PDB file of C-alpha atoms in Angstrom:
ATOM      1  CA  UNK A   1      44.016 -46.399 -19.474  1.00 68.00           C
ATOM      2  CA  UNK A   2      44.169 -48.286 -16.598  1.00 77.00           C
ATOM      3  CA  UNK A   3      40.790 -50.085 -15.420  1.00 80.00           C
ATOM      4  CA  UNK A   4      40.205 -48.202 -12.270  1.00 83.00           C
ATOM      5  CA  UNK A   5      39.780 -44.998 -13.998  1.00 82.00           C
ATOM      6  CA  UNK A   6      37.289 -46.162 -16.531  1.00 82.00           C
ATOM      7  CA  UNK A   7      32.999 -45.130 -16.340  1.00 83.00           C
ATOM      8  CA  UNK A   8      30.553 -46.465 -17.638  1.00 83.00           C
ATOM      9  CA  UNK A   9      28.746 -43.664 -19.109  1.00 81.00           C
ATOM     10  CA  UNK A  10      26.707 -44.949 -22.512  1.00 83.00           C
ATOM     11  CA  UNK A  11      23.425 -44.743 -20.504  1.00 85.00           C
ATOM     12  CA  UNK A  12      22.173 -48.220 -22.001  1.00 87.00           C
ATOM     13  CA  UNK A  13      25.227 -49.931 -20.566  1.00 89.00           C
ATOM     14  CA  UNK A  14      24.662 -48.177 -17.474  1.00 89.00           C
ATOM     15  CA  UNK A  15      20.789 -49.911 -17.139  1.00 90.00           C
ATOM     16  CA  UNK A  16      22.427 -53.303 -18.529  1.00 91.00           C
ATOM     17  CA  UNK A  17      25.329 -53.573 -15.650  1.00 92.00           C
ATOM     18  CA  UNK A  18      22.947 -52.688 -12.889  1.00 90.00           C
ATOM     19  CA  UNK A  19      20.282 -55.107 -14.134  1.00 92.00           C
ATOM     20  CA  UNK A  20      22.771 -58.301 -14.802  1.00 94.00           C
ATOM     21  CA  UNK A  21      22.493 -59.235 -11.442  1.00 93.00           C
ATOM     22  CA  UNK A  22      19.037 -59.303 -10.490  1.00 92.00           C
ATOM     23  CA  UNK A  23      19.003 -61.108 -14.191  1.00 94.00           C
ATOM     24  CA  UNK A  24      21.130 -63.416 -13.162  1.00 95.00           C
ATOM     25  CA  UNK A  25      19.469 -64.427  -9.690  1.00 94.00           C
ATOM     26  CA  UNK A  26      16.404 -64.685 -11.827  1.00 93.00           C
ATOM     27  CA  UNK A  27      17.628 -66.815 -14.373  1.00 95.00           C
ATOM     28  CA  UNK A  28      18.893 -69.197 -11.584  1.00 95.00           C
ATOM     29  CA  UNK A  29      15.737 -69.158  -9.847  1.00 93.00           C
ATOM     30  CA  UNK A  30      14.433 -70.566 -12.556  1.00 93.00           C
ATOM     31  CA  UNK A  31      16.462 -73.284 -13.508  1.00 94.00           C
ATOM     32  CA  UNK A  32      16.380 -74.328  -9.805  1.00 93.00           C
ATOM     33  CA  UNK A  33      12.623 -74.301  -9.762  1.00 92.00           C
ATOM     34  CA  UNK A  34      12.318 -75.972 -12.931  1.00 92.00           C
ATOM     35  CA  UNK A  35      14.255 -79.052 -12.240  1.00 93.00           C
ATOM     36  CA  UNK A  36      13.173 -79.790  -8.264  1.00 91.00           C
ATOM     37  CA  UNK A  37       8.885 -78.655 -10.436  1.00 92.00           C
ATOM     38  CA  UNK A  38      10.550 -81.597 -13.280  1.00 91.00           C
ATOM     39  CA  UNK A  39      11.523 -83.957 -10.485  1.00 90.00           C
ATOM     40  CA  UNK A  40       8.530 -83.133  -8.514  1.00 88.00           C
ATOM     41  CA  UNK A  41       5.248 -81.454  -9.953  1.00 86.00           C
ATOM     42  CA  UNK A  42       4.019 -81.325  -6.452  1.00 85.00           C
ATOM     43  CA  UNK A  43       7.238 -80.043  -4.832  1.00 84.00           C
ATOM     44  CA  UNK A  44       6.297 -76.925  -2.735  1.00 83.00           C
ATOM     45  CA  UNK A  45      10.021 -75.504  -2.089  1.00 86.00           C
ATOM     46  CA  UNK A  46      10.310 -73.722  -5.147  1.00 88.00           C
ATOM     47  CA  UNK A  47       7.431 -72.301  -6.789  1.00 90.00           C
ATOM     48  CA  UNK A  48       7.533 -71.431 -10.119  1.00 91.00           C
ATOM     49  CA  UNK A  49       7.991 -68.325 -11.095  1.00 92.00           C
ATOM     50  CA  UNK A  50       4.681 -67.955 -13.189  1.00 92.00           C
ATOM     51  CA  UNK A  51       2.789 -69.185  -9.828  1.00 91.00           C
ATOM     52  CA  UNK A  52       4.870 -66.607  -7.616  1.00 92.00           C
ATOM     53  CA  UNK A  53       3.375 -63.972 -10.398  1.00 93.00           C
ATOM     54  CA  UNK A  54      -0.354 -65.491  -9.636  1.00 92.00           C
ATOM     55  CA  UNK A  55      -0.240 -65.460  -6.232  1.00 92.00           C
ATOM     56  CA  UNK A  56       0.986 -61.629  -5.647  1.00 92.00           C
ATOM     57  CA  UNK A  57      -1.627 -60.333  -7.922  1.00 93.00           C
ATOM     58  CA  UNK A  58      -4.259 -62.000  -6.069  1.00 91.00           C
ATOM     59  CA  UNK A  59      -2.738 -60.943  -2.797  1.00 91.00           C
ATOM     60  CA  UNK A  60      -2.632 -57.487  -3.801  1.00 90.00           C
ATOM     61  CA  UNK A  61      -6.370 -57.162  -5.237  1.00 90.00           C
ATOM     62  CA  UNK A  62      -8.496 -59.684  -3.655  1.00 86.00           C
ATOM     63  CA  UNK A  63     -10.075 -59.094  -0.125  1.00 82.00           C
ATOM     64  CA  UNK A  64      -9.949 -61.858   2.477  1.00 80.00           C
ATOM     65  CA  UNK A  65     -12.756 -64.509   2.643  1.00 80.00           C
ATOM     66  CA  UNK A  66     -13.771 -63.216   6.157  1.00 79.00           C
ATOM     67  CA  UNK A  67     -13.275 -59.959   6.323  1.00 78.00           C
ATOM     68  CA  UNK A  68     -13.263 -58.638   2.902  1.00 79.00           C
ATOM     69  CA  UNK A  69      -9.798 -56.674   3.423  1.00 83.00           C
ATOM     70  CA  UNK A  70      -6.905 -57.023   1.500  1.00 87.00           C
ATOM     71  CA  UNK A  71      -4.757 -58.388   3.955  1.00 89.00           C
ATOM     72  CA  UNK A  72      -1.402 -57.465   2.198  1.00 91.00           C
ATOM     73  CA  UNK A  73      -2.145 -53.827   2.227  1.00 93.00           C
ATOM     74  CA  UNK A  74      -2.857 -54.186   5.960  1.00 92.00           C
ATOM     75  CA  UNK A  75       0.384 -55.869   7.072  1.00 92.00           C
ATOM     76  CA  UNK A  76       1.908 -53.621   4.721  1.00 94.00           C
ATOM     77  CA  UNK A  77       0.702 -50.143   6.433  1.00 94.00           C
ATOM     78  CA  UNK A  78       1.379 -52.085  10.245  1.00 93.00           C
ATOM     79  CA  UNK A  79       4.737 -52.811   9.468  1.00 93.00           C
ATOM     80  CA  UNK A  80       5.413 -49.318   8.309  1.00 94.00           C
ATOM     81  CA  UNK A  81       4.161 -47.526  10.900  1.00 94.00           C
ATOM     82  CA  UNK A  82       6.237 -49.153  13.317  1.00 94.00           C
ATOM     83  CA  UNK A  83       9.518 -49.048  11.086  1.00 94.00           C
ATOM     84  CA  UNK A  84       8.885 -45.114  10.172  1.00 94.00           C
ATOM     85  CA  UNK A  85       8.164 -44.714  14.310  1.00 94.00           C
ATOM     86  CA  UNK A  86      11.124 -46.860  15.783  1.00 94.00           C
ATOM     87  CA  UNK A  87      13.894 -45.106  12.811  1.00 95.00           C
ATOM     88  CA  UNK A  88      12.178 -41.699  13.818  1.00 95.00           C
ATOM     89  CA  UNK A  89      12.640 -41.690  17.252  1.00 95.00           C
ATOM     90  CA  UNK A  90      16.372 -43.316  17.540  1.00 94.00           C
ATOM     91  CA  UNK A  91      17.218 -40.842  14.601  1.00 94.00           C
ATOM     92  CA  UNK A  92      15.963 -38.258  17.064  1.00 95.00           C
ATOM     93  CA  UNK A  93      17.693 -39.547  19.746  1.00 95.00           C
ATOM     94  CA  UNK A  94      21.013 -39.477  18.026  1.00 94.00           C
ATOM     95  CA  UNK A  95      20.854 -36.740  16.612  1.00 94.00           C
ATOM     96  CA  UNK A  96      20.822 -35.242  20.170  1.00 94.00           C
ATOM     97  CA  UNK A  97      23.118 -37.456  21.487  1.00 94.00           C
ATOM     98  CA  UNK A  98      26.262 -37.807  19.248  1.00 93.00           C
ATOM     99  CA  UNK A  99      26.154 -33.783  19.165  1.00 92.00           C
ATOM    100  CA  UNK A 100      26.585 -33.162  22.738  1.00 93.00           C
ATOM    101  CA  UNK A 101      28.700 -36.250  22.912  1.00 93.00           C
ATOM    102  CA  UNK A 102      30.799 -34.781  19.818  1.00 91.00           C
ATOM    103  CA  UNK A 103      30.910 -31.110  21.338  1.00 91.00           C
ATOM    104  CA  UNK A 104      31.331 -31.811  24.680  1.00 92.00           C
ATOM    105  CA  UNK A 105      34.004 -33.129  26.717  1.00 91.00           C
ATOM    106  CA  UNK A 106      31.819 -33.729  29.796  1.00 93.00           C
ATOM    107  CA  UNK A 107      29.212 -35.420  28.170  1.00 92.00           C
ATOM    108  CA  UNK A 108      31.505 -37.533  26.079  1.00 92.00           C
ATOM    109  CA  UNK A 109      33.166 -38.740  29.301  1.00 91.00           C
ATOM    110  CA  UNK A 110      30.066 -39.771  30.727  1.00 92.00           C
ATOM    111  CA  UNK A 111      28.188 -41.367  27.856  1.00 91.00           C
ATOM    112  CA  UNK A 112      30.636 -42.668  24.913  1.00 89.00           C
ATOM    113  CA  UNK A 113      31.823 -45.625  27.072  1.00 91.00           C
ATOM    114  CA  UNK A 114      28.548 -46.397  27.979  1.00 92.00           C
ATOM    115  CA  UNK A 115      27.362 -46.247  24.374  1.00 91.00           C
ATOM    116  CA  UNK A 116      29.912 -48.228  23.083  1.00 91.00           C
ATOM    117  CA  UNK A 117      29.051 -51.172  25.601  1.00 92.00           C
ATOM    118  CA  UNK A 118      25.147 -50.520  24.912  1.00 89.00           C
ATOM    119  CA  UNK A 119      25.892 -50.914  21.360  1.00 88.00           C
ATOM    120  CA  UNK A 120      27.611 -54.463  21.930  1.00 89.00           C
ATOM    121  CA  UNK A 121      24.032 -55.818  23.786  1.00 87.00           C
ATOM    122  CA  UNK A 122      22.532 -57.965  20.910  1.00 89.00           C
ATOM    123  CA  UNK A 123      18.768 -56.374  20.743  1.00 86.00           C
ATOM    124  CA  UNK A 124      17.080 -59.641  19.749  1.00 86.00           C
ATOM    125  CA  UNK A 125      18.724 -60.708  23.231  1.00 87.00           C
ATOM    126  CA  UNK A 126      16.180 -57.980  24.576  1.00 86.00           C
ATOM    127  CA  UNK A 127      13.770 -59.036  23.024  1.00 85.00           C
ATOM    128  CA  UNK A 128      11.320 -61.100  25.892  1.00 86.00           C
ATOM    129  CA  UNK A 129      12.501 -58.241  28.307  1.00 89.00           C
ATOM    130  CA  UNK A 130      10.982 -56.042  26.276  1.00 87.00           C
ATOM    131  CA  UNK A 131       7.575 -57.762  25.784  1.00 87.00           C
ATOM    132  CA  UNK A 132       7.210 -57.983  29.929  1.00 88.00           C
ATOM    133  CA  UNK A 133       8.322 -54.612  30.634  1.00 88.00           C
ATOM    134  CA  UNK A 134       5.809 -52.606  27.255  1.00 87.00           C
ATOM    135  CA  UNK A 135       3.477 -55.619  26.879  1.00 83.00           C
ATOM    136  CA  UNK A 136       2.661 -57.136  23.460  1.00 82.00           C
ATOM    137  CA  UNK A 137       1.542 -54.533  21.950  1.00 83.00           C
ATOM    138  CA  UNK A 138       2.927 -51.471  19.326  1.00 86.00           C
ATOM    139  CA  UNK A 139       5.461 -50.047  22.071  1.00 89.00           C
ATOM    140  CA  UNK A 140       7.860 -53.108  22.694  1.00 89.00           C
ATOM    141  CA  UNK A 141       8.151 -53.383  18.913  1.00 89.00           C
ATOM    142  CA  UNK A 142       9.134 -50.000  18.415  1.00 92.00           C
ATOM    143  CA  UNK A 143      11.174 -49.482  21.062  1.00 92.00           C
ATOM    144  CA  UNK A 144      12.954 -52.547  19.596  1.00 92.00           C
ATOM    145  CA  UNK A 145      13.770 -50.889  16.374  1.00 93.00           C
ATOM    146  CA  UNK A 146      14.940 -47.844  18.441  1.00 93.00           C
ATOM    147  CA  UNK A 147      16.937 -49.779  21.214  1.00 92.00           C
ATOM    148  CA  UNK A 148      18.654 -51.980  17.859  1.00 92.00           C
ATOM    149  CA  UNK A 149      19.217 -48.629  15.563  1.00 93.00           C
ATOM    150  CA  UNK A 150      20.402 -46.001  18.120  1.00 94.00           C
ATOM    151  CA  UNK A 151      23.509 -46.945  19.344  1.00 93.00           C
ATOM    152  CA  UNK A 152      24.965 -47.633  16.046  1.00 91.00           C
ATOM    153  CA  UNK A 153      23.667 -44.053  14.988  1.00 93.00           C
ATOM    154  CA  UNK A 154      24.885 -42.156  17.867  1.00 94.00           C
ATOM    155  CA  UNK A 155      28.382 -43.570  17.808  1.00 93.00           C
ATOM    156  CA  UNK A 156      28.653 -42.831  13.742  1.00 92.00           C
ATOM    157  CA  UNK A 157      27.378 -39.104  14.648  1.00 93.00           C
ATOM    158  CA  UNK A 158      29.892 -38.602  17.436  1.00 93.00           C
ATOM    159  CA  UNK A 159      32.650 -39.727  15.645  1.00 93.00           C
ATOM    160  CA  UNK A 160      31.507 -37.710  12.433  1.00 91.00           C
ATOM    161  CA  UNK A 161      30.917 -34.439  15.312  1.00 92.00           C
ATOM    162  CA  UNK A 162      34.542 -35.021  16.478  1.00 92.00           C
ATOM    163  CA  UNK A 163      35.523 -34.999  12.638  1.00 91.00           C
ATOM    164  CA  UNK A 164      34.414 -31.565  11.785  1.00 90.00           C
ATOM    165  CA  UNK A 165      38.139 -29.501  11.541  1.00 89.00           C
ATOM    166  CA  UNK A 166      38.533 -27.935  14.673  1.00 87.00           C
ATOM    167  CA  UNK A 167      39.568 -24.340  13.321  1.00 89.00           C
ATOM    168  CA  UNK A 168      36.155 -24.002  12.060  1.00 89.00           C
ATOM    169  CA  UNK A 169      35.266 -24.245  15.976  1.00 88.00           C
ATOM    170  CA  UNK A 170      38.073 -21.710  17.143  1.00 89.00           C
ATOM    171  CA  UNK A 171      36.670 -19.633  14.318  1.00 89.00           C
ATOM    172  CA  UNK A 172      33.371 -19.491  15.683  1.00 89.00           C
ATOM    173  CA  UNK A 173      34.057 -18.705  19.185  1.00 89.00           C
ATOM    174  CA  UNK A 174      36.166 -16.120  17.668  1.00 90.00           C
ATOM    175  CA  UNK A 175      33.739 -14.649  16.606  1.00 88.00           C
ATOM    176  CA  UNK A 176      31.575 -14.530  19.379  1.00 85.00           C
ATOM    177  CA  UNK A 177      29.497 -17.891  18.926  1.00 86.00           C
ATOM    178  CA  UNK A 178      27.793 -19.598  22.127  1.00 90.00           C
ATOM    179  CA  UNK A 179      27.966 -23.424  22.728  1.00 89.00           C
ATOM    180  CA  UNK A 180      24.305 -23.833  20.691  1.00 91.00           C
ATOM    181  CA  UNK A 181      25.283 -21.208  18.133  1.00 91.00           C
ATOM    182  CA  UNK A 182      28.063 -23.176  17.166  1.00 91.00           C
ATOM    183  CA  UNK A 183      26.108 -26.039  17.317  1.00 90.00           C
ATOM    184  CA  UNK A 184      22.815 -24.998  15.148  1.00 90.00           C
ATOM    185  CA  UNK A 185      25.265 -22.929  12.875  1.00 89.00           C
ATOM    186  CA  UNK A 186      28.252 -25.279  12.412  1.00 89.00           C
ATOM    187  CA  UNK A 187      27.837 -28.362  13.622  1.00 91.00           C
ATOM    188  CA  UNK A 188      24.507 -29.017  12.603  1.00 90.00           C
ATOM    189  CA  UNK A 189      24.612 -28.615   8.907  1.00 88.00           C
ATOM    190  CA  UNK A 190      27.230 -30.875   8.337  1.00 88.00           C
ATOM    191  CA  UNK A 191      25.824 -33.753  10.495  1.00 91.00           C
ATOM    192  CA  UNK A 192      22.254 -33.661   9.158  1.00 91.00           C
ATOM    193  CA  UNK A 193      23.316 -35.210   5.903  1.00 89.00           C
ATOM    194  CA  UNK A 194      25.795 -38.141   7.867  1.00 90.00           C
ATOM    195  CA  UNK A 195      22.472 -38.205  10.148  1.00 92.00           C
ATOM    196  CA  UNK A 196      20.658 -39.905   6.156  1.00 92.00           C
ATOM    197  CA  UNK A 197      23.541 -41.863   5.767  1.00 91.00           C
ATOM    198  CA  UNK A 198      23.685 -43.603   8.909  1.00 92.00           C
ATOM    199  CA  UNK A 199      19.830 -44.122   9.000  1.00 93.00           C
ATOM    200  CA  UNK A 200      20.213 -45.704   5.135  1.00 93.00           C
ATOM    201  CA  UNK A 201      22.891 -48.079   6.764  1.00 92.00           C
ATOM    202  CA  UNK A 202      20.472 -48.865   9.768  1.00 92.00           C
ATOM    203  CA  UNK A 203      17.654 -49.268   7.551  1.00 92.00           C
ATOM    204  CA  UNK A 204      18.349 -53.436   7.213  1.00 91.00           C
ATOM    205  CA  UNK A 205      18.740 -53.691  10.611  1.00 91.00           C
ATOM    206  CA  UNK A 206      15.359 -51.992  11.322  1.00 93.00           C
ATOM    207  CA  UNK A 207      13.715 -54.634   8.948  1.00 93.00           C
ATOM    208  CA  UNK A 208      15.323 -57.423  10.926  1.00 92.00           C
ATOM    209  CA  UNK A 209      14.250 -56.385  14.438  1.00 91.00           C
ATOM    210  CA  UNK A 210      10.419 -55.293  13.073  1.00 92.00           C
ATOM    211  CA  UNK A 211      10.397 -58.750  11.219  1.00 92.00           C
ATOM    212  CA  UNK A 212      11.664 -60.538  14.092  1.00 89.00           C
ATOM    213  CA  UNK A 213       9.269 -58.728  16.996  1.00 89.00           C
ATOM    214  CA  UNK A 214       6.217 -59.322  14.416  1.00 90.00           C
ATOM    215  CA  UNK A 215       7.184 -63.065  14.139  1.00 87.00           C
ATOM    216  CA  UNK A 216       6.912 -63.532  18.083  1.00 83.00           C
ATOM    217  CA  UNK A 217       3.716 -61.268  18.850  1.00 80.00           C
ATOM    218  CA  UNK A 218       1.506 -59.790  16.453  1.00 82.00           C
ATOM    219  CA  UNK A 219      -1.915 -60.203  14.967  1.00 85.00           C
ATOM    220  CA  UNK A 220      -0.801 -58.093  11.771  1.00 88.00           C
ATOM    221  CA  UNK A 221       2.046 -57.485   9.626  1.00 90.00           C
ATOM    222  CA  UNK A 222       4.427 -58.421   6.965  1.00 92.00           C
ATOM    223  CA  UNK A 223       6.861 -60.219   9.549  1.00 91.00           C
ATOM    224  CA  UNK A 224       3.749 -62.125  11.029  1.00 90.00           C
ATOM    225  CA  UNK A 225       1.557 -62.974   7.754  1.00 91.00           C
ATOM    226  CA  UNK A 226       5.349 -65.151   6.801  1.00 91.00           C
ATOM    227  CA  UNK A 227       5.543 -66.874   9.963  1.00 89.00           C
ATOM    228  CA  UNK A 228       1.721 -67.847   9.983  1.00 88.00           C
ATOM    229  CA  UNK A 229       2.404 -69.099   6.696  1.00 87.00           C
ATOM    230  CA  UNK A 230       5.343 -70.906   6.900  1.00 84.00           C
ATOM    231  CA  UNK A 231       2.931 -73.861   8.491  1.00 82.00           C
ATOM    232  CA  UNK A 232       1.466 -74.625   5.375  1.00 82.00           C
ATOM    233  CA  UNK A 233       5.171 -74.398   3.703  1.00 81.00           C
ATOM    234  CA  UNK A 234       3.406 -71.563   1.395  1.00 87.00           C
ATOM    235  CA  UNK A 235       6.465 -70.689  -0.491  1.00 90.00           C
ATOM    236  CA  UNK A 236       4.708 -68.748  -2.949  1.00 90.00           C
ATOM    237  CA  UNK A 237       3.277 -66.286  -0.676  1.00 92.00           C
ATOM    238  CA  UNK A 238       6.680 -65.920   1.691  1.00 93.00           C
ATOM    239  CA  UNK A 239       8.870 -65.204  -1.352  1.00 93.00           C
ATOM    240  CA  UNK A 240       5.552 -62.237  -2.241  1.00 94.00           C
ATOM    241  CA  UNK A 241       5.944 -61.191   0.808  1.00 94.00           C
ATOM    242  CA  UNK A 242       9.993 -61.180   0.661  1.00 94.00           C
ATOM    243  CA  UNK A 243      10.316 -59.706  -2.596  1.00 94.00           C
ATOM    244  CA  UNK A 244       7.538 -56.849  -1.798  1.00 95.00           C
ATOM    245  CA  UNK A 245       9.606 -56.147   1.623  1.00 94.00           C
ATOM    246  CA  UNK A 246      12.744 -55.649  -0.401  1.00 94.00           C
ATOM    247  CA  UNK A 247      11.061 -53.141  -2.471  1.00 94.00           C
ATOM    248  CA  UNK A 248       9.491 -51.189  -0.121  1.00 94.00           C
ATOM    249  CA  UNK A 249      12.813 -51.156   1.560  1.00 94.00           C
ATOM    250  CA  UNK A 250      14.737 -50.032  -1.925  1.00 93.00           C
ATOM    251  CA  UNK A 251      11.903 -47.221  -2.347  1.00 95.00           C
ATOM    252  CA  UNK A 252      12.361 -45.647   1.330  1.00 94.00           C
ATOM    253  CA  UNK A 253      16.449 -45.491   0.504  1.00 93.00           C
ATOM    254  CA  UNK A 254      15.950 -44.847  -2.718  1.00 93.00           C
ATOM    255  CA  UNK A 255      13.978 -41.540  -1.766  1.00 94.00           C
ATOM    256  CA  UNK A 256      16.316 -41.099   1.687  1.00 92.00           C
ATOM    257  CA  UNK A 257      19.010 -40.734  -1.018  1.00 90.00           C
ATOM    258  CA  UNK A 258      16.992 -38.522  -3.318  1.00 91.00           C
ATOM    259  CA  UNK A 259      16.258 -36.319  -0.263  1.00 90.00           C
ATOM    260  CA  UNK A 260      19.553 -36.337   0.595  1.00 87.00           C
ATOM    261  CA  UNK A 261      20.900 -35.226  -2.759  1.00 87.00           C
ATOM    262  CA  UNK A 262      18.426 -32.322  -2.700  1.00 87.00           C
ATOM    263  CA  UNK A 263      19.099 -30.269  -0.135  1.00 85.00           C
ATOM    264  CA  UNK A 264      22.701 -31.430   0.684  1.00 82.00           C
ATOM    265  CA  UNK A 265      23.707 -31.002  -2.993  1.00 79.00           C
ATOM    266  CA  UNK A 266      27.174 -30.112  -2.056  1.00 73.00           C
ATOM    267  CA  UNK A 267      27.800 -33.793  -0.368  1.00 70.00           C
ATOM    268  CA  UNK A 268      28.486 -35.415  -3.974  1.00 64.00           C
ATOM    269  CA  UNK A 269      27.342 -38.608  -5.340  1.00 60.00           C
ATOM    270  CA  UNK A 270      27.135 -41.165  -3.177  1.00 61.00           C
ATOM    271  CA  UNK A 271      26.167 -45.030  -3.238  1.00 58.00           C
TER     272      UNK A 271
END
């Protein structure tokens, strides 16, 4: 049998192959840390692992010194109200958009050029212009997750509108269907799951423009407790704060996919 049509399907193999690699980036961790800790007990660069272990469970359950508030928990519910609002709106936004660009010929000759060049702007780029124009407050750093995220997302919806077989559009004016029948009825439907996908895809992009807006101007947040930190070369909290931003990223795709699976179980597996 040749290799590409070969599963894995003995459930403990399954667990073992998708936990070798964060195994092995463990295991290398390690070694690293332990020979710059062997060279250098007082080396600061790479923490060892035991200390990394320390350090998050006193960030997660002791309060601050002045204020009594875990400050973790804080940065962690700032920085996720601004990700959940700036991926809310541009999902919004594209939704709308990449339909009536998709459906119609009008709109897509007014806007898809001008979508496409929007999309090459580089957002960080933006960034300052954004901070004069909304201030330094929630709004620029939300409306740079949405001016980062949407483009992408309306082109990908567009394209994936302009996909949908055509005789199932002839069909439905066959039968009758207006423009927004047609488009709550059939085109709708089959976008809303590519809509999941595309925000997945966006989802590390989101992170970058929230971490990098927090870094510049923010008095909270899981982007601005790293770069206070970095001063002090606190290795030990960054890679907390790292790992615990990778998880919270893995548990909102993790349960974008489960959502997606639910009610679009037709759509198949997917990564």
């Amino acid at each position: 049998m040749r290799l590409i049509n070969r599963r894995p399907t003995f459930r403990p193999l399954v667990v073992a192959l998708a936990a070798l690699p964060f195994v092995a980036v463990a295991v290398a961790y390690a070694v690293g840390s332990d020979i710059r800790l062997t060279a250098n007990p007082q080396d600061k660069l790479l923490p060892a692992p035991a200390t990394i272990f320390d350090t998050a469970i006193r960030l997660f359950t002791e309060g601050d010194r002045r204020s009594g508030e875990i400050l973790l928990w804080q940065d962690t519910w700032a920085s996720l109200r601004r990700l959940l609002f700036g991926v809310g709106i541009g999902a919004l936004i594209s939704l709308a958009t990449g339909v009536l660009i998709g459906m119609l010929p009008y709109v897509r000759r007014t806007l898809s050029d001008f979508v496409a060049v929007l999309s090459m702007v580089p957002p960080l780029a933006l960034l300052p212009i954004l901070f004069i124009v909304f201030g330094l407050g929630e709004t620029s750093k939300v409306v740079l997750i949405v001016v980062g995220i949407t483009p992408f997302l309306i082109r990908d919806l567009s394209q994936r509108v302009l996909d949908i077989p055509h005789e199932e559009i002839v069909k439905a004016q066959t039968l009758g269907a207006s423009t927004l029948v047609i488009a709550l009825r059939v085109v709708l439907p089959q976008i809303l799951p590519r809509l999941i996908a595309a925000v997945r895809l966006s989802l590390g992009s989101a992170w970058l423009f929230l971490i990098a807006a927090e870094a510049v101007a923010a008095d909270v947040g899981l982007g601005y407790r790293i770069f206070l930190v970095r001063r002090y070369l606190a290795m030990d909290i960054i890679l907390t704060y790292v790992i615990w931003i990778t998880l919270l990223a893995f548990l909102i795709d993790w349960a974008l996919k489960t959502a997606s699976r639910r009610a679009f179980p037709w759509l198949g597996a997917s990564l």
